[in-house]
Coordinates of C-alpha atoms in Angstrom, one line a residue:
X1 CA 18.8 -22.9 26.3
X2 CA 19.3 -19.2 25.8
X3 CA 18.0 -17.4 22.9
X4 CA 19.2 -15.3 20.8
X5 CA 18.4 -11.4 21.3
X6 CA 16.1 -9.7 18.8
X7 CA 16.8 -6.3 16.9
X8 CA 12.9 -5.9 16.9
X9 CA 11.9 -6.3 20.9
X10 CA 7.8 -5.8 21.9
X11 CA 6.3 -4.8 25.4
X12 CA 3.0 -4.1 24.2
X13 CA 0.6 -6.3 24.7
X14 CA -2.2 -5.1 22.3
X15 CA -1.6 -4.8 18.6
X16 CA -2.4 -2.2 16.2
X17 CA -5.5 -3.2 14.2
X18 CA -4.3 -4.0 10.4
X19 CA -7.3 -1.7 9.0
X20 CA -5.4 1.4 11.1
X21 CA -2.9 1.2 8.3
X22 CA -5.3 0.8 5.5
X23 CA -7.4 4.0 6.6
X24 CA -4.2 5.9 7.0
X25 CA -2.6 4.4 3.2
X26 CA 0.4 3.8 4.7
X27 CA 0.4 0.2 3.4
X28 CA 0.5 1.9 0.0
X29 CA 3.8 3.3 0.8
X30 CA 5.3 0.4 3.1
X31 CA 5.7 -2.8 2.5
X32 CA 3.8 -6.3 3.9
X33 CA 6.7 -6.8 6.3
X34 CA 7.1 -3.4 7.5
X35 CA 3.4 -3.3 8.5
X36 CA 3.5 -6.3 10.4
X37 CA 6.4 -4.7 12.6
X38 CA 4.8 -1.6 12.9
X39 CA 2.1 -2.9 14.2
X40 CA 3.6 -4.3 17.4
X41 CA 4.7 -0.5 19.1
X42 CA 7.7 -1.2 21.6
X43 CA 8.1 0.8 24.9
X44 CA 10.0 3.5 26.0
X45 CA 13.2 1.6 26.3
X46 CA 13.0 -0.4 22.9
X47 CA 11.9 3.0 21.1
X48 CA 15.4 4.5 22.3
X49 CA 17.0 1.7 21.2
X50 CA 15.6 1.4 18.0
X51 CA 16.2 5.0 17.8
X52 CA 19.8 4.6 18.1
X53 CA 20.2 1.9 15.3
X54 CA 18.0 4.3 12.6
X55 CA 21.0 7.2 13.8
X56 CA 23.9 4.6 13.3
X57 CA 22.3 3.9 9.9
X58 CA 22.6 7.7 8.9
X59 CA 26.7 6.5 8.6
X60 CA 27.2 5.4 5.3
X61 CA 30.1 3.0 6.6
X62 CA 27.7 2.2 8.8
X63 CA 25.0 1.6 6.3
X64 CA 27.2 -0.3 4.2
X65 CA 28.3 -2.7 7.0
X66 CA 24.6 -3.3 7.5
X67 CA 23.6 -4.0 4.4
X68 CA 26.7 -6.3 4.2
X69 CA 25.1 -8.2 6.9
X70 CA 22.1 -8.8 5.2
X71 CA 23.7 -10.1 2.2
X72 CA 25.8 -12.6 4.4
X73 CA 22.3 -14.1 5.8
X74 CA 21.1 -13.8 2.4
X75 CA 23.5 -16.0 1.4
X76 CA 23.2 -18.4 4.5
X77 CA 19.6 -18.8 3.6
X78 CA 20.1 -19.6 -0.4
X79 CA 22.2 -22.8 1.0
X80 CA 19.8 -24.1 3.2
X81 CA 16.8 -23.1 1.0
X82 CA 18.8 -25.3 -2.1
X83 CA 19.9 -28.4 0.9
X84 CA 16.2 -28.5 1.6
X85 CA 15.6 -28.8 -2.0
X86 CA 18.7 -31.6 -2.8
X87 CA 17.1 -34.9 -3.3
X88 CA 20.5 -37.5 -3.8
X89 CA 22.9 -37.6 -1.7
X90 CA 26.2 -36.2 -3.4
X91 CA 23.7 -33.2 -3.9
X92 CA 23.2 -33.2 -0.1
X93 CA 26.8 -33.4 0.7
X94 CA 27.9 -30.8 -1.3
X95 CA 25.2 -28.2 -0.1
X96 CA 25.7 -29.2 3.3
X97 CA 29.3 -28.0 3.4
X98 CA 27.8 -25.0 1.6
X99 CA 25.6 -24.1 4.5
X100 CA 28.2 -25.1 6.6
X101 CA 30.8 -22.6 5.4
X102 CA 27.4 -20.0 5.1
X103 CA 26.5 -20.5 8.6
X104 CA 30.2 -19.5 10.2
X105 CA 30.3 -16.2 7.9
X106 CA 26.9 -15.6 9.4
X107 CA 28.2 -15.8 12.9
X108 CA 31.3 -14.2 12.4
X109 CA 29.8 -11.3 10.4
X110 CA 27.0 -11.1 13.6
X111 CA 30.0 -11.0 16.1
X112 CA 32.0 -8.2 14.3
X113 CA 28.9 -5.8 14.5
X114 CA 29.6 -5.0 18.2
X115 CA 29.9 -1.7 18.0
X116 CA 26.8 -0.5 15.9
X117 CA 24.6 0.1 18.7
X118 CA 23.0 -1.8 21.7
X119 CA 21.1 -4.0 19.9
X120 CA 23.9 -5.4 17.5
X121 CA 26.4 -5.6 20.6
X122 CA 23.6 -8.0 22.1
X123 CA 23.6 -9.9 19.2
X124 CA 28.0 -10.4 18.7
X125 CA 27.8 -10.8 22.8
X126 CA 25.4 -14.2 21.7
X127 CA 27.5 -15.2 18.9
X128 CA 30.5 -14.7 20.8
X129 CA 29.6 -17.0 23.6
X130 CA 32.2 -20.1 24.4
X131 CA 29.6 -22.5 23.2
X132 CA 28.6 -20.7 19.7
X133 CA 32.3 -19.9 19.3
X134 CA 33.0 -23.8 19.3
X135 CA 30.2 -24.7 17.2
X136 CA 31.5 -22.1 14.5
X137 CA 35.2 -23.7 14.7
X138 CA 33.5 -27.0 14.7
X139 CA 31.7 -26.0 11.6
X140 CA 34.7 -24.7 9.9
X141 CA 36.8 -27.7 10.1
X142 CA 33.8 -30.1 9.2
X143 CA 33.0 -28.0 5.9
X144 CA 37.2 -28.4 5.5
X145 CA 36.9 -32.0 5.5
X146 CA 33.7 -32.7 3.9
X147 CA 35.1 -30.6 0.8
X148 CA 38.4 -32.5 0.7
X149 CA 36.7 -35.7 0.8
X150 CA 34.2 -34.6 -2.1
X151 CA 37.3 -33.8 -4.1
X152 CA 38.5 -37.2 -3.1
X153 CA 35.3 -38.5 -4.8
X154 CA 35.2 -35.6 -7.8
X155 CA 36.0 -37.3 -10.9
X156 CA 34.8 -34.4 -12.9
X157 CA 32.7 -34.5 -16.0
X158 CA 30.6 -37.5 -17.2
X159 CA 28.8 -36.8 -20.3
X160 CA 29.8 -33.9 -23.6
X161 CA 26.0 -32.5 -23.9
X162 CA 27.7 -30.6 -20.7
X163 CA 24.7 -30.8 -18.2
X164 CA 25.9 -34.3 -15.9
X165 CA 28.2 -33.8 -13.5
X166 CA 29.4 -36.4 -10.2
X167 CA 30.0 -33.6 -8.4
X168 CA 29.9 -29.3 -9.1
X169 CA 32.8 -28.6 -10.3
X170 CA 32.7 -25.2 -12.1
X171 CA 35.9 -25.0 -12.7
X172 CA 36.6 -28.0 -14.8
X173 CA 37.3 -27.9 -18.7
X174 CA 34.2 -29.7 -20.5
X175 CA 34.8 -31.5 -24.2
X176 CA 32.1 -28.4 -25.3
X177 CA 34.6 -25.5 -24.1
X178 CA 37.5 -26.9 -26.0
X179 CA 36.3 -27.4 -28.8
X180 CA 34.1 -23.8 -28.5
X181 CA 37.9 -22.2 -28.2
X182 CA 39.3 -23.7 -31.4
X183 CA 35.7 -23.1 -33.4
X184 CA 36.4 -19.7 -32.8
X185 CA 40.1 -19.2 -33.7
X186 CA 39.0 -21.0 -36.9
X187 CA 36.5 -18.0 -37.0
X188 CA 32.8 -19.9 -36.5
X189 CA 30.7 -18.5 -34.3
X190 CA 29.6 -20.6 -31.3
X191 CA 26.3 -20.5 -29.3
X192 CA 26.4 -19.2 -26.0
X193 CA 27.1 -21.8 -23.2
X194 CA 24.6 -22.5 -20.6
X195 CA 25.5 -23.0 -16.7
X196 CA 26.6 -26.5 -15.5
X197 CA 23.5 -28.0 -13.9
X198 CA 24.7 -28.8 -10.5
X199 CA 21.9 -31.6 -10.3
X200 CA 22.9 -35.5 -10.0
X201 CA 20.5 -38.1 -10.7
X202 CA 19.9 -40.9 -8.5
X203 CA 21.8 -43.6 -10.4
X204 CA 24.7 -41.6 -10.9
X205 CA 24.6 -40.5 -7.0
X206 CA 24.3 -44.1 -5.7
X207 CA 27.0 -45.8 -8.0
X208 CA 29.5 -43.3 -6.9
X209 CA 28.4 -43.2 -3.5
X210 CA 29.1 -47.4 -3.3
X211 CA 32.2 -46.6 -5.5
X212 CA 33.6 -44.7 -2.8
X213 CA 32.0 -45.9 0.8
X214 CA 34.5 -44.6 2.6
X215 CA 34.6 -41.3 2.0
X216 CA 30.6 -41.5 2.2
X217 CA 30.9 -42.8 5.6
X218 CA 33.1 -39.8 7.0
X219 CA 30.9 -37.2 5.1
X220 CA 28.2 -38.7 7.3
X221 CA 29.9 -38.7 10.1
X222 CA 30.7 -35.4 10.4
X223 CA 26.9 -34.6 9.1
X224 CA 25.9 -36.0 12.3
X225 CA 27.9 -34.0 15.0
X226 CA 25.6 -31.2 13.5
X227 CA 22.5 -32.8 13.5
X228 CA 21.4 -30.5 16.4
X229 CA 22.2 -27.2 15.2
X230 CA 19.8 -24.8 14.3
X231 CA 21.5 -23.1 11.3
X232 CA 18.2 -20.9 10.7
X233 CA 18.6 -19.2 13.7
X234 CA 21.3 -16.3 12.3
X235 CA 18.8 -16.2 9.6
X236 CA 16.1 -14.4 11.9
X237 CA 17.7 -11.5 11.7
X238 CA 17.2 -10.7 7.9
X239 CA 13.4 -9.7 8.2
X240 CA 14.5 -7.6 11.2
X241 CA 17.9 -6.0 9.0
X242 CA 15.1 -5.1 5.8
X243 CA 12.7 -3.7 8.4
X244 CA 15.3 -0.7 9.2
X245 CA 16.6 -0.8 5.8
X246 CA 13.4 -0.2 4.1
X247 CA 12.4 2.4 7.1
X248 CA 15.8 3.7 6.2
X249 CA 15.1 4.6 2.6
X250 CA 11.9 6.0 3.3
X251 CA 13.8 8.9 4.5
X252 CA 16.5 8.8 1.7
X253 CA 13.1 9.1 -0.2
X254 CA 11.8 12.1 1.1
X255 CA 14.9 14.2 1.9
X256 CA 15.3 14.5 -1.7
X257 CA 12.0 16.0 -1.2
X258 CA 13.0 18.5 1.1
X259 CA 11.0 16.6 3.8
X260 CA 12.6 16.6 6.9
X261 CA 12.8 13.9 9.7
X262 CA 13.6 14.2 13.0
X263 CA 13.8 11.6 16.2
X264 CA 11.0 12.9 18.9
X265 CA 11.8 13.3 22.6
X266 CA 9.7 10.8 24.4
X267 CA 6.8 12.9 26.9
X268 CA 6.8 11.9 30.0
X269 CA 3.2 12.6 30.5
X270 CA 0.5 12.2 27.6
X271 CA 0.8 14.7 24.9
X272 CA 1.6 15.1 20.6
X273 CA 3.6 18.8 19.8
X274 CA 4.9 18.0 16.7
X275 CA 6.5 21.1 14.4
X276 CA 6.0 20.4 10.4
X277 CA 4.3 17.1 10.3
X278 CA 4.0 15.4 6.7
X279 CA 1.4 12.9 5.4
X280 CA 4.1 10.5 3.9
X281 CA 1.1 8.4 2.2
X282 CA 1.2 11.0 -0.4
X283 CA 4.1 9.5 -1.8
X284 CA 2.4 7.0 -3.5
X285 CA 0.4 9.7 -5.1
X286 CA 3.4 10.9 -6.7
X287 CA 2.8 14.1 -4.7
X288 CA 6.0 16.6 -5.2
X289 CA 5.0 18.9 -3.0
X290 CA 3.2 18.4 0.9
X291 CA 2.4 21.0 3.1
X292 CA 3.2 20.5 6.4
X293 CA 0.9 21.5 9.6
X294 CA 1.7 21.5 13.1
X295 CA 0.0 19.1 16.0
X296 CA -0.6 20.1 19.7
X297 CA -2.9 17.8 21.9
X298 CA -1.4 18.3 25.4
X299 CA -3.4 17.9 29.0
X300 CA -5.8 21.0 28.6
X301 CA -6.7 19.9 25.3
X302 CA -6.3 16.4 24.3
X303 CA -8.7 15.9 22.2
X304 CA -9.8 18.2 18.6
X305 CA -12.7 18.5 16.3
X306 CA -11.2 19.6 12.7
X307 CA -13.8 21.1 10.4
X308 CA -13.4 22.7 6.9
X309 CA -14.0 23.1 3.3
X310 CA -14.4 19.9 1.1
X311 CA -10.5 19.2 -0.4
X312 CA -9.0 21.6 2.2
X313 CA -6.8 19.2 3.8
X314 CA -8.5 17.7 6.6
X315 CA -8.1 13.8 5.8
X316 CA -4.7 14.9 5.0
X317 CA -4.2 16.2 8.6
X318 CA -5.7 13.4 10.4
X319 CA -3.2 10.9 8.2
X320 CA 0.2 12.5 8.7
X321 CA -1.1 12.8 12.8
X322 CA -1.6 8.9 12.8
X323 CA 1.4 8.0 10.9
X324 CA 3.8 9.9 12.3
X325 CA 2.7 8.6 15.7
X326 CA 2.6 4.9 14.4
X327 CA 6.2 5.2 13.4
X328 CA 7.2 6.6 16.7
X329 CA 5.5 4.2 18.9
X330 CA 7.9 1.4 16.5
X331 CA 11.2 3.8 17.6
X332 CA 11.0 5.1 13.7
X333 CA 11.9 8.6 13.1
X334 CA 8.8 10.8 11.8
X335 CA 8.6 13.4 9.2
X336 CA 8.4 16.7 11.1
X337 CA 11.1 19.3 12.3
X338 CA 10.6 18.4 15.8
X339 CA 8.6 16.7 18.2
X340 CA 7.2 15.6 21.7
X341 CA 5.3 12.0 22.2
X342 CA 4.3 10.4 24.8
X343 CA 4.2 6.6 23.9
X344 CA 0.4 6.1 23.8
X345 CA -0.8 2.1 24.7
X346 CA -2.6 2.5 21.3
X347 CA -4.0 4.2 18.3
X348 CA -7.3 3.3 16.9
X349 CA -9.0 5.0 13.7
X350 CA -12.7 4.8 12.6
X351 CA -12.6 5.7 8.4
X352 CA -15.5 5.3 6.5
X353 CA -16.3 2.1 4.8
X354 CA -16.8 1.6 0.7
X355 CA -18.4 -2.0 1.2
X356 CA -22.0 -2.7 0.7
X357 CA -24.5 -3.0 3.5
X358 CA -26.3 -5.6 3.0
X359 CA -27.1 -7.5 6.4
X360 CA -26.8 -4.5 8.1
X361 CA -27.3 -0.4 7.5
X362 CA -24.4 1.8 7.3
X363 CA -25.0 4.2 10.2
X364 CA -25.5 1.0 12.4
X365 CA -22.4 -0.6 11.2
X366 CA -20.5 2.9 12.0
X367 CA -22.3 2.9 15.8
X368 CA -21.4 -0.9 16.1
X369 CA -17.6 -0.1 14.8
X370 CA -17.5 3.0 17.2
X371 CA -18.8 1.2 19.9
X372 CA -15.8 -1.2 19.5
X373 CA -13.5 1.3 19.1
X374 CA -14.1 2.9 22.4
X375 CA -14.6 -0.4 24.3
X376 CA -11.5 -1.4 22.9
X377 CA -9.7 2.3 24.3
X378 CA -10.7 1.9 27.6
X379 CA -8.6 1.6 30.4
X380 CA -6.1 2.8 28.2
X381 CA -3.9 5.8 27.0
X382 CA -5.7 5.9 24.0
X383 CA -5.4 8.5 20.9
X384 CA -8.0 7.7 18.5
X385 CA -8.9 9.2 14.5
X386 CA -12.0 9.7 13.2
X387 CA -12.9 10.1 9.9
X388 CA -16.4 11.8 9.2
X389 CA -18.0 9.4 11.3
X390 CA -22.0 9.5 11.0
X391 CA -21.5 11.7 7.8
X392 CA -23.7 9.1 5.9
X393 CA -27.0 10.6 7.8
X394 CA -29.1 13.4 8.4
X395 CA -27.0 16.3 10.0
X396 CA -29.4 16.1 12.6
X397 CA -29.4 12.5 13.5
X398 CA -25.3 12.6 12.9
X399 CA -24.4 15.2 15.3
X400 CA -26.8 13.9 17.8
X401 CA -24.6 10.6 17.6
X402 CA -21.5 12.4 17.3
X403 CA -22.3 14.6 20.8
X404 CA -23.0 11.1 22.4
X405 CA -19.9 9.6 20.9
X406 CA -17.9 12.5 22.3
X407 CA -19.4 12.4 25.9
X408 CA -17.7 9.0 25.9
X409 CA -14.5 10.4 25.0
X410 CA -14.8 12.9 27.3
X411 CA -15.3 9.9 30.1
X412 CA -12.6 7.7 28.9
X413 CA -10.0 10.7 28.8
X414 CA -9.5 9.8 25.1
X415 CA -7.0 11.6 23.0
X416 CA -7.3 12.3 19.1
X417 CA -8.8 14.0 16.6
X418 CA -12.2 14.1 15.0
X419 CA -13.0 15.2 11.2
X420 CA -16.2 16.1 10.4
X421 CA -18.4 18.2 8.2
X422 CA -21.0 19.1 11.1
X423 CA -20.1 22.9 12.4
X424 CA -22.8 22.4 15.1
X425 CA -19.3 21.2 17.1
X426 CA -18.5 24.8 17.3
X427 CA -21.0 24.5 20.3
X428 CA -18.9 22.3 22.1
X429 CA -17.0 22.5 25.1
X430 CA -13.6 21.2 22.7
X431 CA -11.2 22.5 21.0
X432 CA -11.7 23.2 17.1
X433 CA -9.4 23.3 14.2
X434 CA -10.2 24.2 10.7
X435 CA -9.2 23.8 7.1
X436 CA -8.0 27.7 6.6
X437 CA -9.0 29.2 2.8
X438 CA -6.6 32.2 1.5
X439 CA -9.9 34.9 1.7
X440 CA -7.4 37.5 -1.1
X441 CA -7.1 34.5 -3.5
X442 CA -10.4 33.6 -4.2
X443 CA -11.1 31.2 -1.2
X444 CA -8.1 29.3 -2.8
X445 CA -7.1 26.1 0.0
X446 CA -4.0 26.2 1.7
X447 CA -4.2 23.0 3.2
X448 CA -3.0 24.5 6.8
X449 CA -4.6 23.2 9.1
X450 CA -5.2 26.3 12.7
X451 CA -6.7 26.6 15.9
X452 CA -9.7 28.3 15.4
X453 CA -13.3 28.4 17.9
X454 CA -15.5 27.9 14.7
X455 CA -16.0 29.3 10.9
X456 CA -18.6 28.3 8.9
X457 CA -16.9 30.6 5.9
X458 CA -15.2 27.7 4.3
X459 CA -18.9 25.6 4.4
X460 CA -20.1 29.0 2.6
X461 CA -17.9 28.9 -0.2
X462 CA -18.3 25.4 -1.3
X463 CA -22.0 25.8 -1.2
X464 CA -21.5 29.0 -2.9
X465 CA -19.2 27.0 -6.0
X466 CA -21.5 24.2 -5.8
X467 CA -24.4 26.8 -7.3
X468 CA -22.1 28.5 -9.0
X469 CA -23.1 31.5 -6.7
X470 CA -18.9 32.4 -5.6
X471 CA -17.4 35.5 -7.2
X472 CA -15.8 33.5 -9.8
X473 CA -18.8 32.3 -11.0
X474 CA -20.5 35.1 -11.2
X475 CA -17.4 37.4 -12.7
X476 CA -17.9 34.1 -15.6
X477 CA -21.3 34.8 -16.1
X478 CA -21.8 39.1 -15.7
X479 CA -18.7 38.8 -18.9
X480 CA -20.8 36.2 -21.1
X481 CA -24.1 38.2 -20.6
X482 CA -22.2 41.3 -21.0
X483 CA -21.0 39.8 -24.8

């Protein structure tokens, strides 16, 4: 049996590890859901389709036909969610004829969206096939029937406390309205009513049920001519619809911001140029203003060491680098002026670790989580983050580590970007960024992130403010011994 077409298609066959999106915050600005799709990067073909849908969505007809969609589904999946939960029979019919009625608006809302990009026009093709077009007039006429014959059977309310009913019937006219309408033309005040409770208890269900065993047996009968239809199957589509929704008002979100978003050309060969790149995680710092920084790993230098002042920006860099090329990888527009990516297999990030050590030391457990890292990269097109790895030991020690760790990368034609505190990198053959420092402002960061072969200025001034030893601090103290 054919299956239906997904909006969300993968090619990938390796996933991107859940503790990527942790060291990069961007769970803290994406939901549960979102991560889980993100995740699973798509290929070249599935990234320009996905592409498409996130530039249909800029349409506000468009958007609203979409969202439309979901409600219809929404819907669908309310009825079957309360025929799971019906427990008598009258109950049962009358849901099932509800889910019934839900499950042709599905598939005729799925069919009319043919024209809202590739993947919805796979989608209406399914739901427009011979066989699902007869299921959905079959459907129709059966929730018909089943409702006429529940009328048939509807002898409308039971009981004056306003809560029994043989069957929902909203609109009826209970003992309690009537005598609510004169109360208050006398002029007494009435409490508010409560909603019917659609419920039926067994007793009731069964004695109407025998009371009218005809009808039953026709409901039933037409129950069974769907008793292999898989009425979830439109549903599938809802997590897939709030996916691009939610991606969707990420960047309502930050164009109010000023941040801009743009779709990147896919590379043909392996490199990340990217004009204006923003660290979205900020968000959820409440940050109003981001500075942007440009990226450029191409063939002749794939891979960067970034150094700088404490607080200038670096962790900041390496974020909106990583999630920017998540989001591309998963066909998502990224927040930059322009861009050229070259779909990478995967992205892998080594951040340092808050837990406790207690079976094992933290520089081994940051070799035995490198190690992984780059055994996991092989044989790939890899672009990998790391985060002042082997910061938590002697500068010595550390850079010896961190020389051996970049030999490997060197080997395995890794691309990335390395953070770290040790300048002795300015020895090596790779190219180094820094954290650059406004020199006529008082070393005062910029958080802009430049090419540069090596400064040890910025490491200078923080040890200089850490003694209190930098021209502020001494202006401070010359003017209170001068008092």
């Amino acid at each position: 049996m054919k299956m239906s077409p997904r909006l969300l298609n993968y090619s990938h066959t390796d996933s991107l590890p859940h503790e990527l999106f942790s060291d990069l915050q961007l769970d803290k600005v994406l939901s549960t859901q979102a991560i889980s799709v993100l995740q699973q990067p798509c290929g070249e073909r599935e990234i320009l389709r996905r592409a498409e849908l996130f530039g249909i969505l800029e349409n506000a007809e468009n958007l609203n036909r979409i969202e439309m969609a979901l409600s219809v589904l929404s819907a669908a999946e309310r009825s079957l969610y309360l025929l799971n939960g019906a427990k008598v029979p009258l109950d049962r019919y009358n849901r099932y004829a509800e889910v019934l009625v839900d499950y042709v608006n599905s598939c005729e809302y799925l069919i009319s969206m043919s024209d809202l990009g590739s993947l919805f026009a796979e989608v209406s093709e399914y739901f427009s096939s011979e066989d699902n077009q007869r299921m959905v007039a079959d459907a129709k006429k059966s929730a018909q029937r089943i409702k006429s014959l529940l009328t048939q059977m509807n002898v409308g309310l039971l009981s004056f406390s306003d809560k029994n009913w043989l069957t929902p019937n909203y609109e009826a006219i209970s003992e309690f309205d009537s005598i609510s309408e004169y109360a208050q033309k006398l002029g007494f005040s009435t409490p508010p009513k409560k909603l019917p409770d659609a419920k039926i208890n067994r007793s009731m269900s069964d004695a109407i049920c025998l009371l009218y065993e005809k009808e039953v047996d026709k409901i039933e009968a037409q129950l069974s001519e769907f008793s292999n239809v898989d009425f979830y199957e439109p549903l599938t589509y809802i997590p897939e619809i709030k996916f691009f929704l939610e991606i969707h008002n990420l960047l309502l979100r930050t164009c109010k911001m000023g941040i801009p978003h743009c779709t990147p050309t896919i590379a043909k060969e392996p490199q990340y140029i990217a004009k204006e790149l923003h660290d979205i995680s900020l968000l959820a710092k409440n940050c109003e203003h981001i500075v942007p920084n440009d990226a450029e790993f191409t063939k002749d230098e794939p891979f960067c060491f970034l150094l700088g002042a404490n607080g200038g920006g670096k962790t900041t860099y390496l974020r909106a680098i990583g999630i920017n090329l998540i989001l591309f990888l998963s066909g998502c527009p990224i927040f930059a002026k322009s861009a050229e990516i070259f779909p990478f297999d995967i992205v892998l990030s080594h951040f340092p670790k808050d837990e406790r050590f207690e079976s094992i030391g933290r520089l081994d457990e940051e070799q035995k989580r490198a190690g992984e890292m780059l055994k996991t990269a092989s044989d790939k097109t890899s672009f990998l983050l790391f985060n002042e790895t082997y910061s938590g030991t002697d500068d010595k020690r550390g850079f010896d580590l961190l020389k051996n760790t970049a030999e490997q990368i060197r080997q395995g034609r890794h691309w990335g970007l390395y953070v770290t505190h040790f300048h002795e990198v300015i020895s090596l053959d790779y190219t180094v960024l820094s954290a650059q420092i406004d020199p006529t402002d008082e070393n005062k960061r910029t958080f802009r992130i430049v090419r540069s072969k090596g400064s040890a200025s910025s490491y200078a001034s923080d040890i200089l403010k850490k003694y209190r030893l930098d021209k502020a601090s001494l202006a401070a103290r010359r003017d209170k011994y001068a008092n």
